[in-house]
Amino acid sequence: MEIQIQDLITSIKNDGIDKAKKEAEEIINKADAEAQAIIKSANEEKERILAAAKRDIELEKKSAEEKLRQAARDASLSLKKSIEDELEKIMEESVDATLDSSALTSLIETVVSSSLVSDGSSIQISESDKDKVSLSFIKGLSEKLKKGLTLKTSSSTGSGFLVKASDGSGYFDFSAEEIAKMLYPFLSENLRKLL
């Protein structure tokens, strides 16, 4: 009987060991499966974060490129405007220098004899240009002066002159600045292409 008890104890022991091994294997397999699931989830999260970071970097890159293009366009426009302003200033100074007494007198005579000047109109010249207009020219205008044409000086008028309608409905500006603006489109094509 003792042998049978010993066999029974051994059998129970072996069954317990086998059961414990099985349970341990199941626990290990379950832990391994859970670990694999965690690793898979972590890898998926890593890929999602990397993809989002790549998208953000691409958006930042495109935004920076657009800002750079805008800055270049602004700089180009600013440079073009500066060059145009400088050219207009040079042209205005050139026209101003060209409007000596004979040129100014000739221009006023041409305008007065045209249909731009009606009876009662006024011609306004600057204080500095009044000495450029010769007395003989004013005598030549005597017929127009009798019909109401007036010749005035003004401190607000720059180089050149203005022709104003008697009723105030309009005026023609023949100042050096406006003449330069009128001549600007006639600059050489190569110079305009540069701008």
Short mmCIF file of N, CA and C in Angstrom, two decimals:
data_model
loop_
_atom_site.label_atom_id
_atom_site.label_comp_id
_atom_site.label_asym_id
_atom_site.label_seq_id
_atom_site.Cartn_x
_atom_site.Cartn_y
_atom_site.Cartn_z
N MET A 1 0.81 -1.16 0.00
CA MET A 1 0.00 0.00 0.00
C MET A 1 0.87 1.25 0.00
N GLU A 2 1.95 1.09 0.64
CA GLU A 2 2.84 2.23 0.67
C GLU A 2 3.30 2.56 -0.74
N ILE A 3 3.50 1.62 -1.54
CA ILE A 3 3.93 1.82 -2.92
C ILE A 3 2.80 2.51 -3.68
N GLN A 4 1.63 2.13 -3.40
CA GLN A 4 0.51 2.73 -4.11
C GLN A 4 0.36 4.20 -3.71
N ILE A 5 0.58 4.48 -2.47
CA ILE A 5 0.47 5.86 -2.00
C ILE A 5 1.60 6.66 -2.65
N GLN A 6 2.76 6.03 -2.70
CA GLN A 6 3.91 6.69 -3.31
C GLN A 6 3.62 6.96 -4.78
N ASP A 7 3.04 6.01 -5.45
CA ASP A 7 2.70 6.17 -6.87
C ASP A 7 1.64 7.26 -7.03
N LEU A 8 0.70 7.25 -6.11
CA LEU A 8 -0.37 8.26 -6.16
C LEU A 8 0.22 9.64 -5.94
N ILE A 9 1.12 9.79 -5.02
CA ILE A 9 1.76 11.07 -4.73
C ILE A 9 2.56 11.49 -5.95
N THR A 10 3.29 10.56 -6.52
CA THR A 10 4.09 10.85 -7.70
C THR A 10 3.18 11.25 -8.84
N SER A 11 2.08 10.55 -8.98
CA SER A 11 1.13 10.83 -10.05
C SER A 11 0.51 12.22 -9.85
N ILE A 12 0.13 12.52 -8.61
CA ILE A 12 -0.47 13.83 -8.32
C ILE A 12 0.58 14.92 -8.53
N LYS A 13 1.78 14.63 -8.14
CA LYS A 13 2.87 15.57 -8.30
C LYS A 13 3.11 15.84 -9.79
N ASN A 14 3.17 14.79 -10.55
CA ASN A 14 3.41 14.92 -12.01
C ASN A 14 2.25 15.67 -12.67
N ASP A 15 1.04 15.33 -12.26
CA ASP A 15 -0.13 16.03 -12.82
C ASP A 15 -0.06 17.52 -12.46
N GLY A 16 0.33 17.82 -11.25
CA GLY A 16 0.45 19.22 -10.80
C GLY A 16 1.54 19.96 -11.56
N ILE A 17 2.66 19.26 -11.77
CA ILE A 17 3.76 19.86 -12.51
C ILE A 17 3.34 20.10 -13.95
N ASP A 18 2.70 19.10 -14.54
CA ASP A 18 2.23 19.24 -15.93
C ASP A 18 1.22 20.39 -16.05
N LYS A 19 0.32 20.44 -15.07
CA LYS A 19 -0.70 21.49 -15.09
C LYS A 19 -0.03 22.85 -14.91
N ALA A 20 0.95 22.93 -14.00
CA ALA A 20 1.65 24.19 -13.75
C ALA A 20 2.44 24.61 -14.99
N LYS A 21 3.06 23.59 -15.65
CA LYS A 21 3.79 23.89 -16.88
C LYS A 21 2.84 24.43 -17.95
N LYS A 22 1.66 23.79 -18.07
CA LYS A 22 0.66 24.21 -19.05
C LYS A 22 0.19 25.62 -18.76
N GLU A 23 -0.10 25.90 -17.49
CA GLU A 23 -0.57 27.23 -17.09
C GLU A 23 0.54 28.26 -17.33
N ALA A 24 1.76 27.86 -16.99
CA ALA A 24 2.89 28.77 -17.21
C ALA A 24 3.04 29.05 -18.70
N GLU A 25 2.91 28.00 -19.52
CA GLU A 25 2.99 28.17 -20.98
C GLU A 25 1.88 29.09 -21.47
N GLU A 26 0.68 28.92 -20.96
CA GLU A 26 -0.45 29.76 -21.35
C GLU A 26 -0.20 31.21 -20.94
N ILE A 27 0.32 31.39 -19.73
CA ILE A 27 0.61 32.75 -19.24
C ILE A 27 1.69 33.39 -20.12
N ILE A 28 2.72 32.59 -20.42
CA ILE A 28 3.82 33.10 -21.28
C ILE A 28 3.28 33.44 -22.66
N ASN A 29 2.46 32.54 -23.23
CA ASN A 29 1.88 32.79 -24.56
C ASN A 29 0.98 34.03 -24.55
N LYS A 30 0.19 34.16 -23.49
CA LYS A 30 -0.70 35.32 -23.37
C LYS A 30 0.13 36.60 -23.22
N ALA A 31 1.15 36.57 -22.39
CA ALA A 31 2.03 37.73 -22.19
C ALA A 31 2.75 38.07 -23.49
N ASP A 32 3.19 37.03 -24.21
CA ASP A 32 3.86 37.25 -25.50
C ASP A 32 2.90 37.89 -26.50
N ALA A 33 1.67 37.42 -26.55
CA ALA A 33 0.66 37.99 -27.46
C ALA A 33 0.37 39.44 -27.10
N GLU A 34 0.25 39.70 -25.79
CA GLU A 34 0.01 41.07 -25.34
C GLU A 34 1.20 41.97 -25.68
N ALA A 35 2.41 41.43 -25.49
CA ALA A 35 3.61 42.19 -25.82
C ALA A 35 3.65 42.50 -27.32
N GLN A 36 3.32 41.51 -28.14
CA GLN A 36 3.28 41.71 -29.60
C GLN A 36 2.24 42.77 -29.98
N ALA A 37 1.09 42.74 -29.32
CA ALA A 37 0.03 43.72 -29.59
C ALA A 37 0.49 45.12 -29.19
N ILE A 38 1.17 45.22 -28.04
CA ILE A 38 1.69 46.52 -27.59
C ILE A 38 2.75 47.04 -28.56
N ILE A 39 3.64 46.14 -28.99
CA ILE A 39 4.69 46.53 -29.95
C ILE A 39 4.05 46.98 -31.26
N LYS A 40 3.05 46.23 -31.73
CA LYS A 40 2.36 46.58 -32.98
C LYS A 40 1.68 47.95 -32.84
N SER A 41 1.00 48.17 -31.72
CA SER A 41 0.33 49.44 -31.47
C SER A 41 1.34 50.59 -31.39
N ALA A 42 2.46 50.34 -30.73
CA ALA A 42 3.50 51.37 -30.62
C ALA A 42 4.09 51.69 -31.99
N ASN A 43 4.31 50.67 -32.81
CA ASN A 43 4.83 50.90 -34.17
C ASN A 43 3.83 51.69 -35.02
N GLU A 44 2.54 51.35 -34.88
CA GLU A 44 1.51 52.09 -35.63
C GLU A 44 1.48 53.55 -35.17
N GLU A 45 1.57 53.78 -33.87
CA GLU A 45 1.58 55.14 -33.33
C GLU A 45 2.82 55.90 -33.81
N LYS A 46 3.97 55.20 -33.81
CA LYS A 46 5.21 55.80 -34.30
C LYS A 46 5.05 56.23 -35.77
N GLU A 47 4.48 55.36 -36.60
CA GLU A 47 4.27 55.66 -38.02
C GLU A 47 3.31 56.85 -38.20
N ARG A 48 2.25 56.87 -37.38
CA ARG A 48 1.28 57.97 -37.45
C ARG A 48 1.96 59.29 -37.08
N ILE A 49 2.76 59.27 -36.02
CA ILE A 49 3.46 60.49 -35.58
C ILE A 49 4.46 60.94 -36.65
N LEU A 50 5.20 59.99 -37.23
CA LEU A 50 6.17 60.33 -38.28
C LEU A 50 5.47 60.92 -39.51
N ALA A 51 4.33 60.31 -39.91
CA ALA A 51 3.59 60.81 -41.06
C ALA A 51 3.07 62.22 -40.80
N ALA A 52 2.56 62.46 -39.58
CA ALA A 52 2.06 63.79 -39.23
C ALA A 52 3.21 64.79 -39.22
N ALA A 53 4.36 64.39 -38.70
CA ALA A 53 5.53 65.27 -38.67
C ALA A 53 5.99 65.60 -40.10
N LYS A 54 5.99 64.60 -40.97
CA LYS A 54 6.38 64.83 -42.38
C LYS A 54 5.41 65.81 -43.05
N ARG A 55 4.11 65.65 -42.79
CA ARG A 55 3.11 66.58 -43.36
C ARG A 55 3.35 68.00 -42.85
N ASP A 56 3.59 68.11 -41.53
CA ASP A 56 3.83 69.43 -40.94
C ASP A 56 5.09 70.06 -41.52
N ILE A 57 6.14 69.27 -41.67
CA ILE A 57 7.39 69.78 -42.25
C ILE A 57 7.16 70.23 -43.68
N GLU A 58 6.41 69.45 -44.46
CA GLU A 58 6.13 69.81 -45.86
C GLU A 58 5.31 71.10 -45.93
N LEU A 59 4.32 71.24 -45.03
CA LEU A 59 3.52 72.47 -45.00
C LEU A 59 4.40 73.68 -44.64
N GLU A 60 5.26 73.51 -43.64
CA GLU A 60 6.16 74.59 -43.24
C GLU A 60 7.10 74.95 -44.39
N LYS A 61 7.59 73.95 -45.10
CA LYS A 61 8.50 74.18 -46.23
C LYS A 61 7.78 74.96 -47.33
N LYS A 62 6.56 74.52 -47.66
CA LYS A 62 5.79 75.23 -48.70
C LYS A 62 5.48 76.66 -48.27
N SER A 63 5.13 76.83 -46.99
CA SER A 63 4.84 78.17 -46.47
C SER A 63 6.08 79.05 -46.55
N ALA A 64 7.22 78.51 -46.17
CA ALA A 64 8.47 79.28 -46.23
C ALA A 64 8.82 79.64 -47.67
N GLU A 65 8.62 78.69 -48.59
CA GLU A 65 8.90 78.96 -50.00
C GLU A 65 7.99 80.07 -50.53
N GLU A 66 6.72 80.01 -50.15
CA GLU A 66 5.76 81.04 -50.60
C GLU A 66 6.13 82.40 -50.03
N LYS A 67 6.52 82.43 -48.75
CA LYS A 67 6.94 83.69 -48.14
C LYS A 67 8.18 84.24 -48.83
N LEU A 68 9.09 83.36 -49.21
CA LEU A 68 10.31 83.76 -49.91
C LEU A 68 9.96 84.32 -51.28
N ARG A 69 9.04 83.63 -52.00
CA ARG A 69 8.60 84.14 -53.32
C ARG A 69 7.93 85.50 -53.17
N GLN A 70 7.10 85.66 -52.14
CA GLN A 70 6.42 86.94 -51.91
C GLN A 70 7.42 88.04 -51.60
N ALA A 71 8.41 87.72 -50.77
CA ALA A 71 9.44 88.71 -50.42
C ALA A 71 10.24 89.11 -51.67
N ALA A 72 10.55 88.13 -52.52
CA ALA A 72 11.29 88.42 -53.76
C ALA A 72 10.44 89.30 -54.68
N ARG A 73 9.14 88.97 -54.78
CA ARG A 73 8.23 89.76 -55.62
C ARG A 73 8.11 91.19 -55.07
N ASP A 74 7.99 91.32 -53.75
CA ASP A 74 7.90 92.65 -53.13
C ASP A 74 9.18 93.45 -53.37
N ALA A 75 10.32 92.78 -53.22
CA ALA A 75 11.60 93.46 -53.45
C ALA A 75 11.72 93.90 -54.90
N SER A 76 11.29 93.05 -55.81
CA SER A 76 11.35 93.38 -57.24
C SER A 76 10.44 94.56 -57.56
N LEU A 77 9.23 94.55 -57.01
CA LEU A 77 8.30 95.65 -57.25
C LEU A 77 8.82 96.95 -56.64
N SER A 78 9.41 96.84 -55.46
CA SER A 78 9.96 98.02 -54.79
C SER A 78 11.12 98.60 -55.60
N LEU A 79 11.98 97.73 -56.11
CA LEU A 79 13.10 98.17 -56.93
C LEU A 79 12.59 98.83 -58.21
N LYS A 80 11.60 98.19 -58.85
CA LYS A 80 11.03 98.74 -60.08
C LYS A 80 10.43 100.12 -59.81
N LYS A 81 9.70 100.25 -58.70
CA LYS A 81 9.08 101.54 -58.35
C LYS A 81 10.16 102.59 -58.11
N SER A 82 11.23 102.21 -57.41
CA SER A 82 12.32 103.15 -57.14
C SER A 82 12.97 103.62 -58.45
N ILE A 83 13.18 102.68 -59.36
CA ILE A 83 13.79 103.03 -60.65
C ILE A 83 12.86 103.94 -61.44
N GLU A 84 11.56 103.60 -61.47
CA GLU A 84 10.59 104.43 -62.18
C GLU A 84 10.54 105.83 -61.59
N ASP A 85 10.52 105.91 -60.25
CA ASP A 85 10.51 107.22 -59.59
C ASP A 85 11.75 108.03 -59.95
N GLU A 86 12.89 107.37 -59.95
CA GLU A 86 14.14 108.05 -60.27
C GLU A 86 14.15 108.51 -61.73
N LEU A 87 13.64 107.64 -62.63
CA LEU A 87 13.56 108.03 -64.05
C LEU A 87 12.61 109.22 -64.24
N GLU A 88 11.48 109.18 -63.54
CA GLU A 88 10.53 110.30 -63.64
C GLU A 88 11.17 111.58 -63.13
N LYS A 89 11.92 111.47 -62.04
CA LYS A 89 12.61 112.64 -61.49
C LYS A 89 13.64 113.17 -62.49
N ILE A 90 14.40 112.26 -63.09
CA ILE A 90 15.40 112.67 -64.09
C ILE A 90 14.72 113.32 -65.28
N MET A 91 13.61 112.70 -65.75
CA MET A 91 12.88 113.27 -66.89
C MET A 91 12.32 114.65 -66.53
N GLU A 92 11.77 114.77 -65.32
CA GLU A 92 11.20 116.05 -64.89
C GLU A 92 12.29 117.12 -64.85
N GLU A 93 13.45 116.76 -64.30
CA GLU A 93 14.56 117.72 -64.25
C GLU A 93 15.01 118.08 -65.66
N SER A 94 14.99 117.09 -66.55
CA SER A 94 15.38 117.32 -67.95
C SER A 94 14.39 118.25 -68.64
N VAL A 95 13.10 117.98 -68.43
CA VAL A 95 12.06 118.83 -69.04
C VAL A 95 12.16 120.23 -68.44
N ASP A 96 12.35 120.31 -67.13
CA ASP A 96 12.47 121.61 -66.47
C ASP A 96 13.63 122.40 -67.06
N ALA A 97 14.77 121.73 -67.27
CA ALA A 97 15.94 122.40 -67.84
C ALA A 97 15.68 122.81 -69.29
N THR A 98 14.87 122.04 -70.00
CA THR A 98 14.56 122.32 -71.40
C THR A 98 13.60 123.50 -71.54
N LEU A 99 12.78 123.72 -70.51
CA LEU A 99 11.80 124.80 -70.57
C LEU A 99 12.47 126.15 -70.28
N ASP A 100 13.41 126.52 -71.15
CA ASP A 100 14.01 127.85 -71.02
C ASP A 100 13.01 128.87 -71.57
N SER A 101 13.40 130.11 -71.65
CA SER A 101 12.45 131.16 -72.03
C SER A 101 11.86 130.93 -73.42
N SER A 102 12.67 130.55 -74.40
CA SER A 102 12.13 130.39 -75.76
C SER A 102 11.24 129.16 -75.84
N ALA A 103 11.62 128.05 -75.17
CA ALA A 103 10.80 126.84 -75.22
C ALA A 103 9.47 127.07 -74.49
N LEU A 104 9.52 127.71 -73.33
CA LEU A 104 8.31 127.98 -72.57
C LEU A 104 7.39 128.91 -73.35
N THR A 105 7.97 129.98 -73.92
CA THR A 105 7.17 130.92 -74.72
C THR A 105 6.55 130.21 -75.90
N SER A 106 7.33 129.39 -76.60
CA SER A 106 6.83 128.67 -77.78
C SER A 106 5.70 127.71 -77.39
N LEU A 107 5.88 127.01 -76.28
CA LEU A 107 4.85 126.06 -75.83
C LEU A 107 3.56 126.79 -75.46
N ILE A 108 3.69 127.88 -74.75
CA ILE A 108 2.48 128.65 -74.38
C ILE A 108 1.81 129.19 -75.64
N GLU A 109 2.58 129.69 -76.59
CA GLU A 109 2.00 130.20 -77.85
C GLU A 109 1.23 129.10 -78.57
N THR A 110 1.82 127.91 -78.62
CA THR A 110 1.16 126.78 -79.30
C THR A 110 -0.15 126.43 -78.61
N VAL A 111 -0.12 126.37 -77.29
CA VAL A 111 -1.33 126.02 -76.54
C VAL A 111 -2.39 127.10 -76.70
N VAL A 112 -1.98 128.37 -76.62
CA VAL A 112 -2.93 129.48 -76.73
C VAL A 112 -3.58 129.50 -78.11
N SER A 113 -2.82 129.19 -79.15
CA SER A 113 -3.38 129.23 -80.50
C SER A 113 -4.21 127.98 -80.81
N SER A 114 -4.16 126.97 -79.95
CA SER A 114 -4.96 125.76 -80.16
C SER A 114 -6.37 125.98 -79.62
N SER A 115 -7.18 124.96 -79.77
CA SER A 115 -8.56 125.04 -79.29
C SER A 115 -8.66 124.72 -77.79
N LEU A 116 -7.53 124.46 -77.16
CA LEU A 116 -7.55 124.17 -75.72
C LEU A 116 -7.90 125.39 -74.88
N VAL A 117 -7.57 126.56 -75.40
CA VAL A 117 -7.77 127.80 -74.64
C VAL A 117 -8.97 128.53 -75.21
N SER A 118 -9.98 128.71 -74.39
CA SER A 118 -11.17 129.45 -74.82
C SER A 118 -11.13 130.84 -74.19
N ASP A 119 -12.02 131.68 -74.68
CA ASP A 119 -12.10 133.04 -74.12
C ASP A 119 -12.39 132.94 -72.62
N GLY A 120 -11.75 133.77 -71.86
CA GLY A 120 -11.98 133.78 -70.42
C GLY A 120 -11.09 132.81 -69.65
N SER A 121 -10.31 132.02 -70.35
CA SER A 121 -9.40 131.09 -69.66
C SER A 121 -8.25 131.86 -69.04
N SER A 122 -7.52 131.18 -68.19
CA SER A 122 -6.34 131.81 -67.61
C SER A 122 -5.15 130.89 -67.78
N ILE A 123 -4.01 131.53 -67.94
CA ILE A 123 -2.75 130.79 -67.99
C ILE A 123 -2.01 131.15 -66.72
N GLN A 124 -1.62 130.13 -66.00
CA GLN A 124 -0.98 130.33 -64.70
C GLN A 124 0.45 129.81 -64.79
N ILE A 125 1.42 130.69 -64.53
CA ILE A 125 2.82 130.29 -64.54
C ILE A 125 3.42 130.55 -63.17
N SER A 126 4.55 129.93 -62.92
CA SER A 126 5.18 130.10 -61.61
C SER A 126 5.85 131.46 -61.53
N GLU A 127 6.08 131.89 -60.31
CA GLU A 127 6.78 133.17 -60.08
C GLU A 127 8.15 133.12 -60.76
N SER A 128 8.82 131.98 -60.65
CA SER A 128 10.17 131.87 -61.21
C SER A 128 10.16 131.87 -62.74
N ASP A 129 9.04 131.44 -63.37
CA ASP A 129 8.98 131.39 -64.84
C ASP A 129 8.47 132.69 -65.46
N LYS A 130 7.94 133.60 -64.65
CA LYS A 130 7.36 134.82 -65.23
C LYS A 130 8.42 135.63 -65.98
N ASP A 131 9.66 135.55 -65.50
CA ASP A 131 10.73 136.30 -66.18
C ASP A 131 11.14 135.62 -67.48
N LYS A 132 10.80 134.33 -67.64
CA LYS A 132 11.15 133.62 -68.87
C LYS A 132 10.23 134.05 -70.03
N VAL A 133 9.01 134.47 -69.69
CA VAL A 133 8.05 134.85 -70.72
C VAL A 133 8.35 136.29 -71.13
N SER A 134 8.68 136.45 -72.39
CA SER A 134 9.12 137.76 -72.87
C SER A 134 7.96 138.74 -73.02
N LEU A 135 8.29 140.01 -72.92
CA LEU A 135 7.31 141.08 -73.07
C LEU A 135 6.70 141.05 -74.46
N SER A 136 7.52 140.72 -75.47
CA SER A 136 7.01 140.66 -76.85
C SER A 136 5.96 139.57 -76.99
N PHE A 137 6.14 138.48 -76.25
CA PHE A 137 5.15 137.40 -76.27
C PHE A 137 3.82 137.89 -75.71
N ILE A 138 3.88 138.59 -74.59
CA ILE A 138 2.67 139.11 -73.96
C ILE A 138 1.97 140.08 -74.92
N LYS A 139 2.73 140.91 -75.61
CA LYS A 139 2.14 141.82 -76.61
C LYS A 139 1.48 141.02 -77.72
N GLY A 140 2.08 139.88 -78.09
CA GLY A 140 1.51 139.02 -79.14
C GLY A 140 0.18 138.42 -78.70
N LEU A 141 -0.05 138.34 -77.43
CA LEU A 141 -1.30 137.78 -76.90
C LEU A 141 -2.37 138.85 -76.72
N SER A 142 -2.08 140.05 -77.10
CA SER A 142 -3.00 141.16 -76.81
C SER A 142 -4.42 140.88 -77.31
N GLU A 143 -4.54 140.26 -78.48
CA GLU A 143 -5.88 139.95 -79.01
C GLU A 143 -6.61 138.98 -78.08
N LYS A 144 -5.91 137.96 -77.63
CA LYS A 144 -6.52 136.98 -76.71
C LYS A 144 -6.78 137.62 -75.34
N LEU A 145 -5.88 138.46 -74.91
CA LEU A 145 -6.06 139.13 -73.62
C LEU A 145 -7.30 140.01 -73.64
N LYS A 146 -7.59 140.62 -74.81
CA LYS A 146 -8.79 141.45 -74.93
C LYS A 146 -10.06 140.59 -74.83
N LYS A 147 -9.97 139.33 -75.21
CA LYS A 147 -11.14 138.45 -75.18
C LYS A 147 -11.27 137.74 -73.82
N GLY A 148 -10.50 138.15 -72.84
CA GLY A 148 -10.67 137.60 -71.49
C GLY A 148 -9.60 136.63 -71.05
N LEU A 149 -8.62 136.32 -71.87
CA LEU A 149 -7.52 135.46 -71.45
C LEU A 149 -6.70 136.21 -70.41
N THR A 150 -6.38 135.54 -69.33
CA THR A 150 -5.56 136.19 -68.30
C THR A 150 -4.28 135.40 -68.11
N LEU A 151 -3.25 136.11 -67.77
CA LEU A 151 -1.94 135.51 -67.50
C LEU A 151 -1.63 135.81 -66.04
N LYS A 152 -1.50 134.76 -65.21
CA LYS A 152 -1.31 134.94 -63.78
C LYS A 152 -0.04 134.22 -63.33
N THR A 153 0.49 134.67 -62.24
CA THR A 153 1.59 133.94 -61.62
C THR A 153 1.08 133.34 -60.32
N SER A 154 1.71 132.22 -59.95
CA SER A 154 1.29 131.53 -58.72
C SER A 154 2.50 130.86 -58.10
N SER A 155 2.58 130.94 -56.80
CA SER A 155 3.68 130.28 -56.10
C SER A 155 3.47 128.77 -56.02
N SER A 156 2.21 128.33 -56.21
CA SER A 156 1.93 126.90 -56.14
C SER A 156 2.20 126.19 -57.46
N THR A 157 2.36 126.95 -58.54
CA THR A 157 2.63 126.34 -59.84
C THR A 157 4.13 126.10 -59.96
N GLY A 158 4.49 124.89 -60.36
CA GLY A 158 5.90 124.56 -60.55
C GLY A 158 6.37 125.05 -61.90
N SER A 159 7.47 124.50 -62.35
CA SER A 159 8.00 124.86 -63.67
C SER A 159 6.99 124.46 -64.74
N GLY A 160 6.79 125.34 -65.73
CA GLY A 160 5.80 125.10 -66.77
C GLY A 160 4.60 126.01 -66.54
N PHE A 161 3.43 125.55 -66.95
CA PHE A 161 2.24 126.38 -66.77
C PHE A 161 0.97 125.54 -66.75
N LEU A 162 -0.13 126.16 -66.30
CA LEU A 162 -1.46 125.55 -66.27
C LEU A 162 -2.39 126.41 -67.11
N VAL A 163 -3.30 125.76 -67.81
CA VAL A 163 -4.36 126.49 -68.52
C VAL A 163 -5.65 126.10 -67.82
N LYS A 164 -6.36 127.10 -67.27
CA LYS A 164 -7.59 126.82 -66.53
C LYS A 164 -8.78 127.42 -67.26
N ALA A 165 -9.87 126.66 -67.30
CA ALA A 165 -11.10 127.16 -67.90
C ALA A 165 -11.67 128.25 -66.99
N SER A 166 -12.31 129.24 -67.61
CA SER A 166 -12.84 130.37 -66.84
C SER A 166 -13.90 129.94 -65.84
N ASP A 167 -14.67 128.90 -66.17
CA ASP A 167 -15.73 128.46 -65.26
C ASP A 167 -15.23 127.44 -64.22
N GLY A 168 -13.95 127.15 -64.25
CA GLY A 168 -13.38 126.22 -63.28
C GLY A 168 -13.68 124.76 -63.58
N SER A 169 -14.21 124.48 -64.78
CA SER A 169 -14.61 123.12 -65.10
C SER A 169 -13.44 122.19 -65.42
N GLY A 170 -12.30 122.75 -65.68
CA GLY A 170 -11.17 121.88 -65.99
C GLY A 170 -9.90 122.66 -66.19
N TYR A 171 -8.83 121.94 -66.37
CA TYR A 171 -7.55 122.58 -66.60
C TYR A 171 -6.64 121.63 -67.37
N PHE A 172 -5.62 122.19 -67.99
CA PHE A 172 -4.58 121.42 -68.66
C PHE A 172 -3.28 121.75 -67.96
N ASP A 173 -2.58 120.71 -67.54
CA ASP A 173 -1.35 120.88 -66.77
C ASP A 173 -0.15 120.66 -67.70
N PHE A 174 0.60 121.73 -67.93
CA PHE A 174 1.81 121.65 -68.74
C PHE A 174 3.04 121.90 -67.86
N SER A 175 2.98 121.39 -66.63
CA SER A 175 4.13 121.53 -65.73
C SER A 175 5.20 120.53 -66.15
N ALA A 176 6.42 120.78 -65.72
CA ALA A 176 7.52 119.88 -66.05
C ALA A 176 7.20 118.45 -65.59
N GLU A 177 6.58 118.34 -64.41
CA GLU A 177 6.23 117.03 -63.86
C GLU A 177 5.25 116.29 -64.78
N GLU A 178 4.19 116.99 -65.22
CA GLU A 178 3.18 116.35 -66.06
C GLU A 178 3.72 116.07 -67.47
N ILE A 179 4.53 116.95 -67.99
CA ILE A 179 5.13 116.70 -69.31
C ILE A 179 6.02 115.47 -69.24
N ALA A 180 6.78 115.34 -68.15
CA ALA A 180 7.64 114.15 -67.96
C ALA A 180 6.78 112.89 -67.92
N LYS A 181 5.63 112.95 -67.22
CA LYS A 181 4.74 111.78 -67.16
C LYS A 181 4.18 111.44 -68.54
N MET A 182 3.90 112.50 -69.34
CA MET A 182 3.38 112.24 -70.70
C MET A 182 4.46 111.61 -71.58
N LEU A 183 5.71 112.00 -71.37
CA LEU A 183 6.80 111.49 -72.19
C LEU A 183 7.27 110.11 -71.74
N TYR A 184 6.99 109.74 -70.52
CA TYR A 184 7.47 108.49 -69.95
C TYR A 184 7.15 107.27 -70.83
N PRO A 185 5.93 107.14 -71.36
CA PRO A 185 5.63 105.96 -72.20
C PRO A 185 6.47 105.90 -73.48
N PHE A 186 7.08 107.03 -73.85
CA PHE A 186 7.86 107.05 -75.07
C PHE A 186 9.33 106.75 -74.84
N LEU A 187 9.66 106.34 -73.62
CA LEU A 187 11.04 105.90 -73.35
C LEU A 187 11.36 104.74 -74.28
N SER A 188 12.61 104.51 -74.51
CA SER A 188 12.98 103.41 -75.41
C SER A 188 12.40 102.10 -74.89
N GLU A 189 12.07 101.23 -75.82
CA GLU A 189 11.46 99.96 -75.45
C GLU A 189 12.40 99.14 -74.57
N ASN A 190 13.69 99.20 -74.86
CA ASN A 190 14.65 98.45 -74.04
C ASN A 190 14.66 98.93 -72.60
N LEU A 191 14.54 100.23 -72.40
CA LEU A 191 14.52 100.77 -71.06
C LEU A 191 13.24 100.36 -70.33
N ARG A 192 12.12 100.36 -71.04
CA ARG A 192 10.86 99.93 -70.42
C ARG A 192 10.90 98.43 -70.09
N LYS A 193 11.55 97.64 -70.94
CA LYS A 193 11.66 96.20 -70.67
C LYS A 193 12.46 95.94 -69.40
N LEU A 194 13.47 96.77 -69.16
CA LEU A 194 14.26 96.63 -67.94
C LEU A 194 13.40 96.81 -66.71
N LEU A 195 12.41 97.67 -66.82
CA LEU A 195 11.52 97.95 -65.70
C LEU A 195 10.51 96.85 -65.58
#
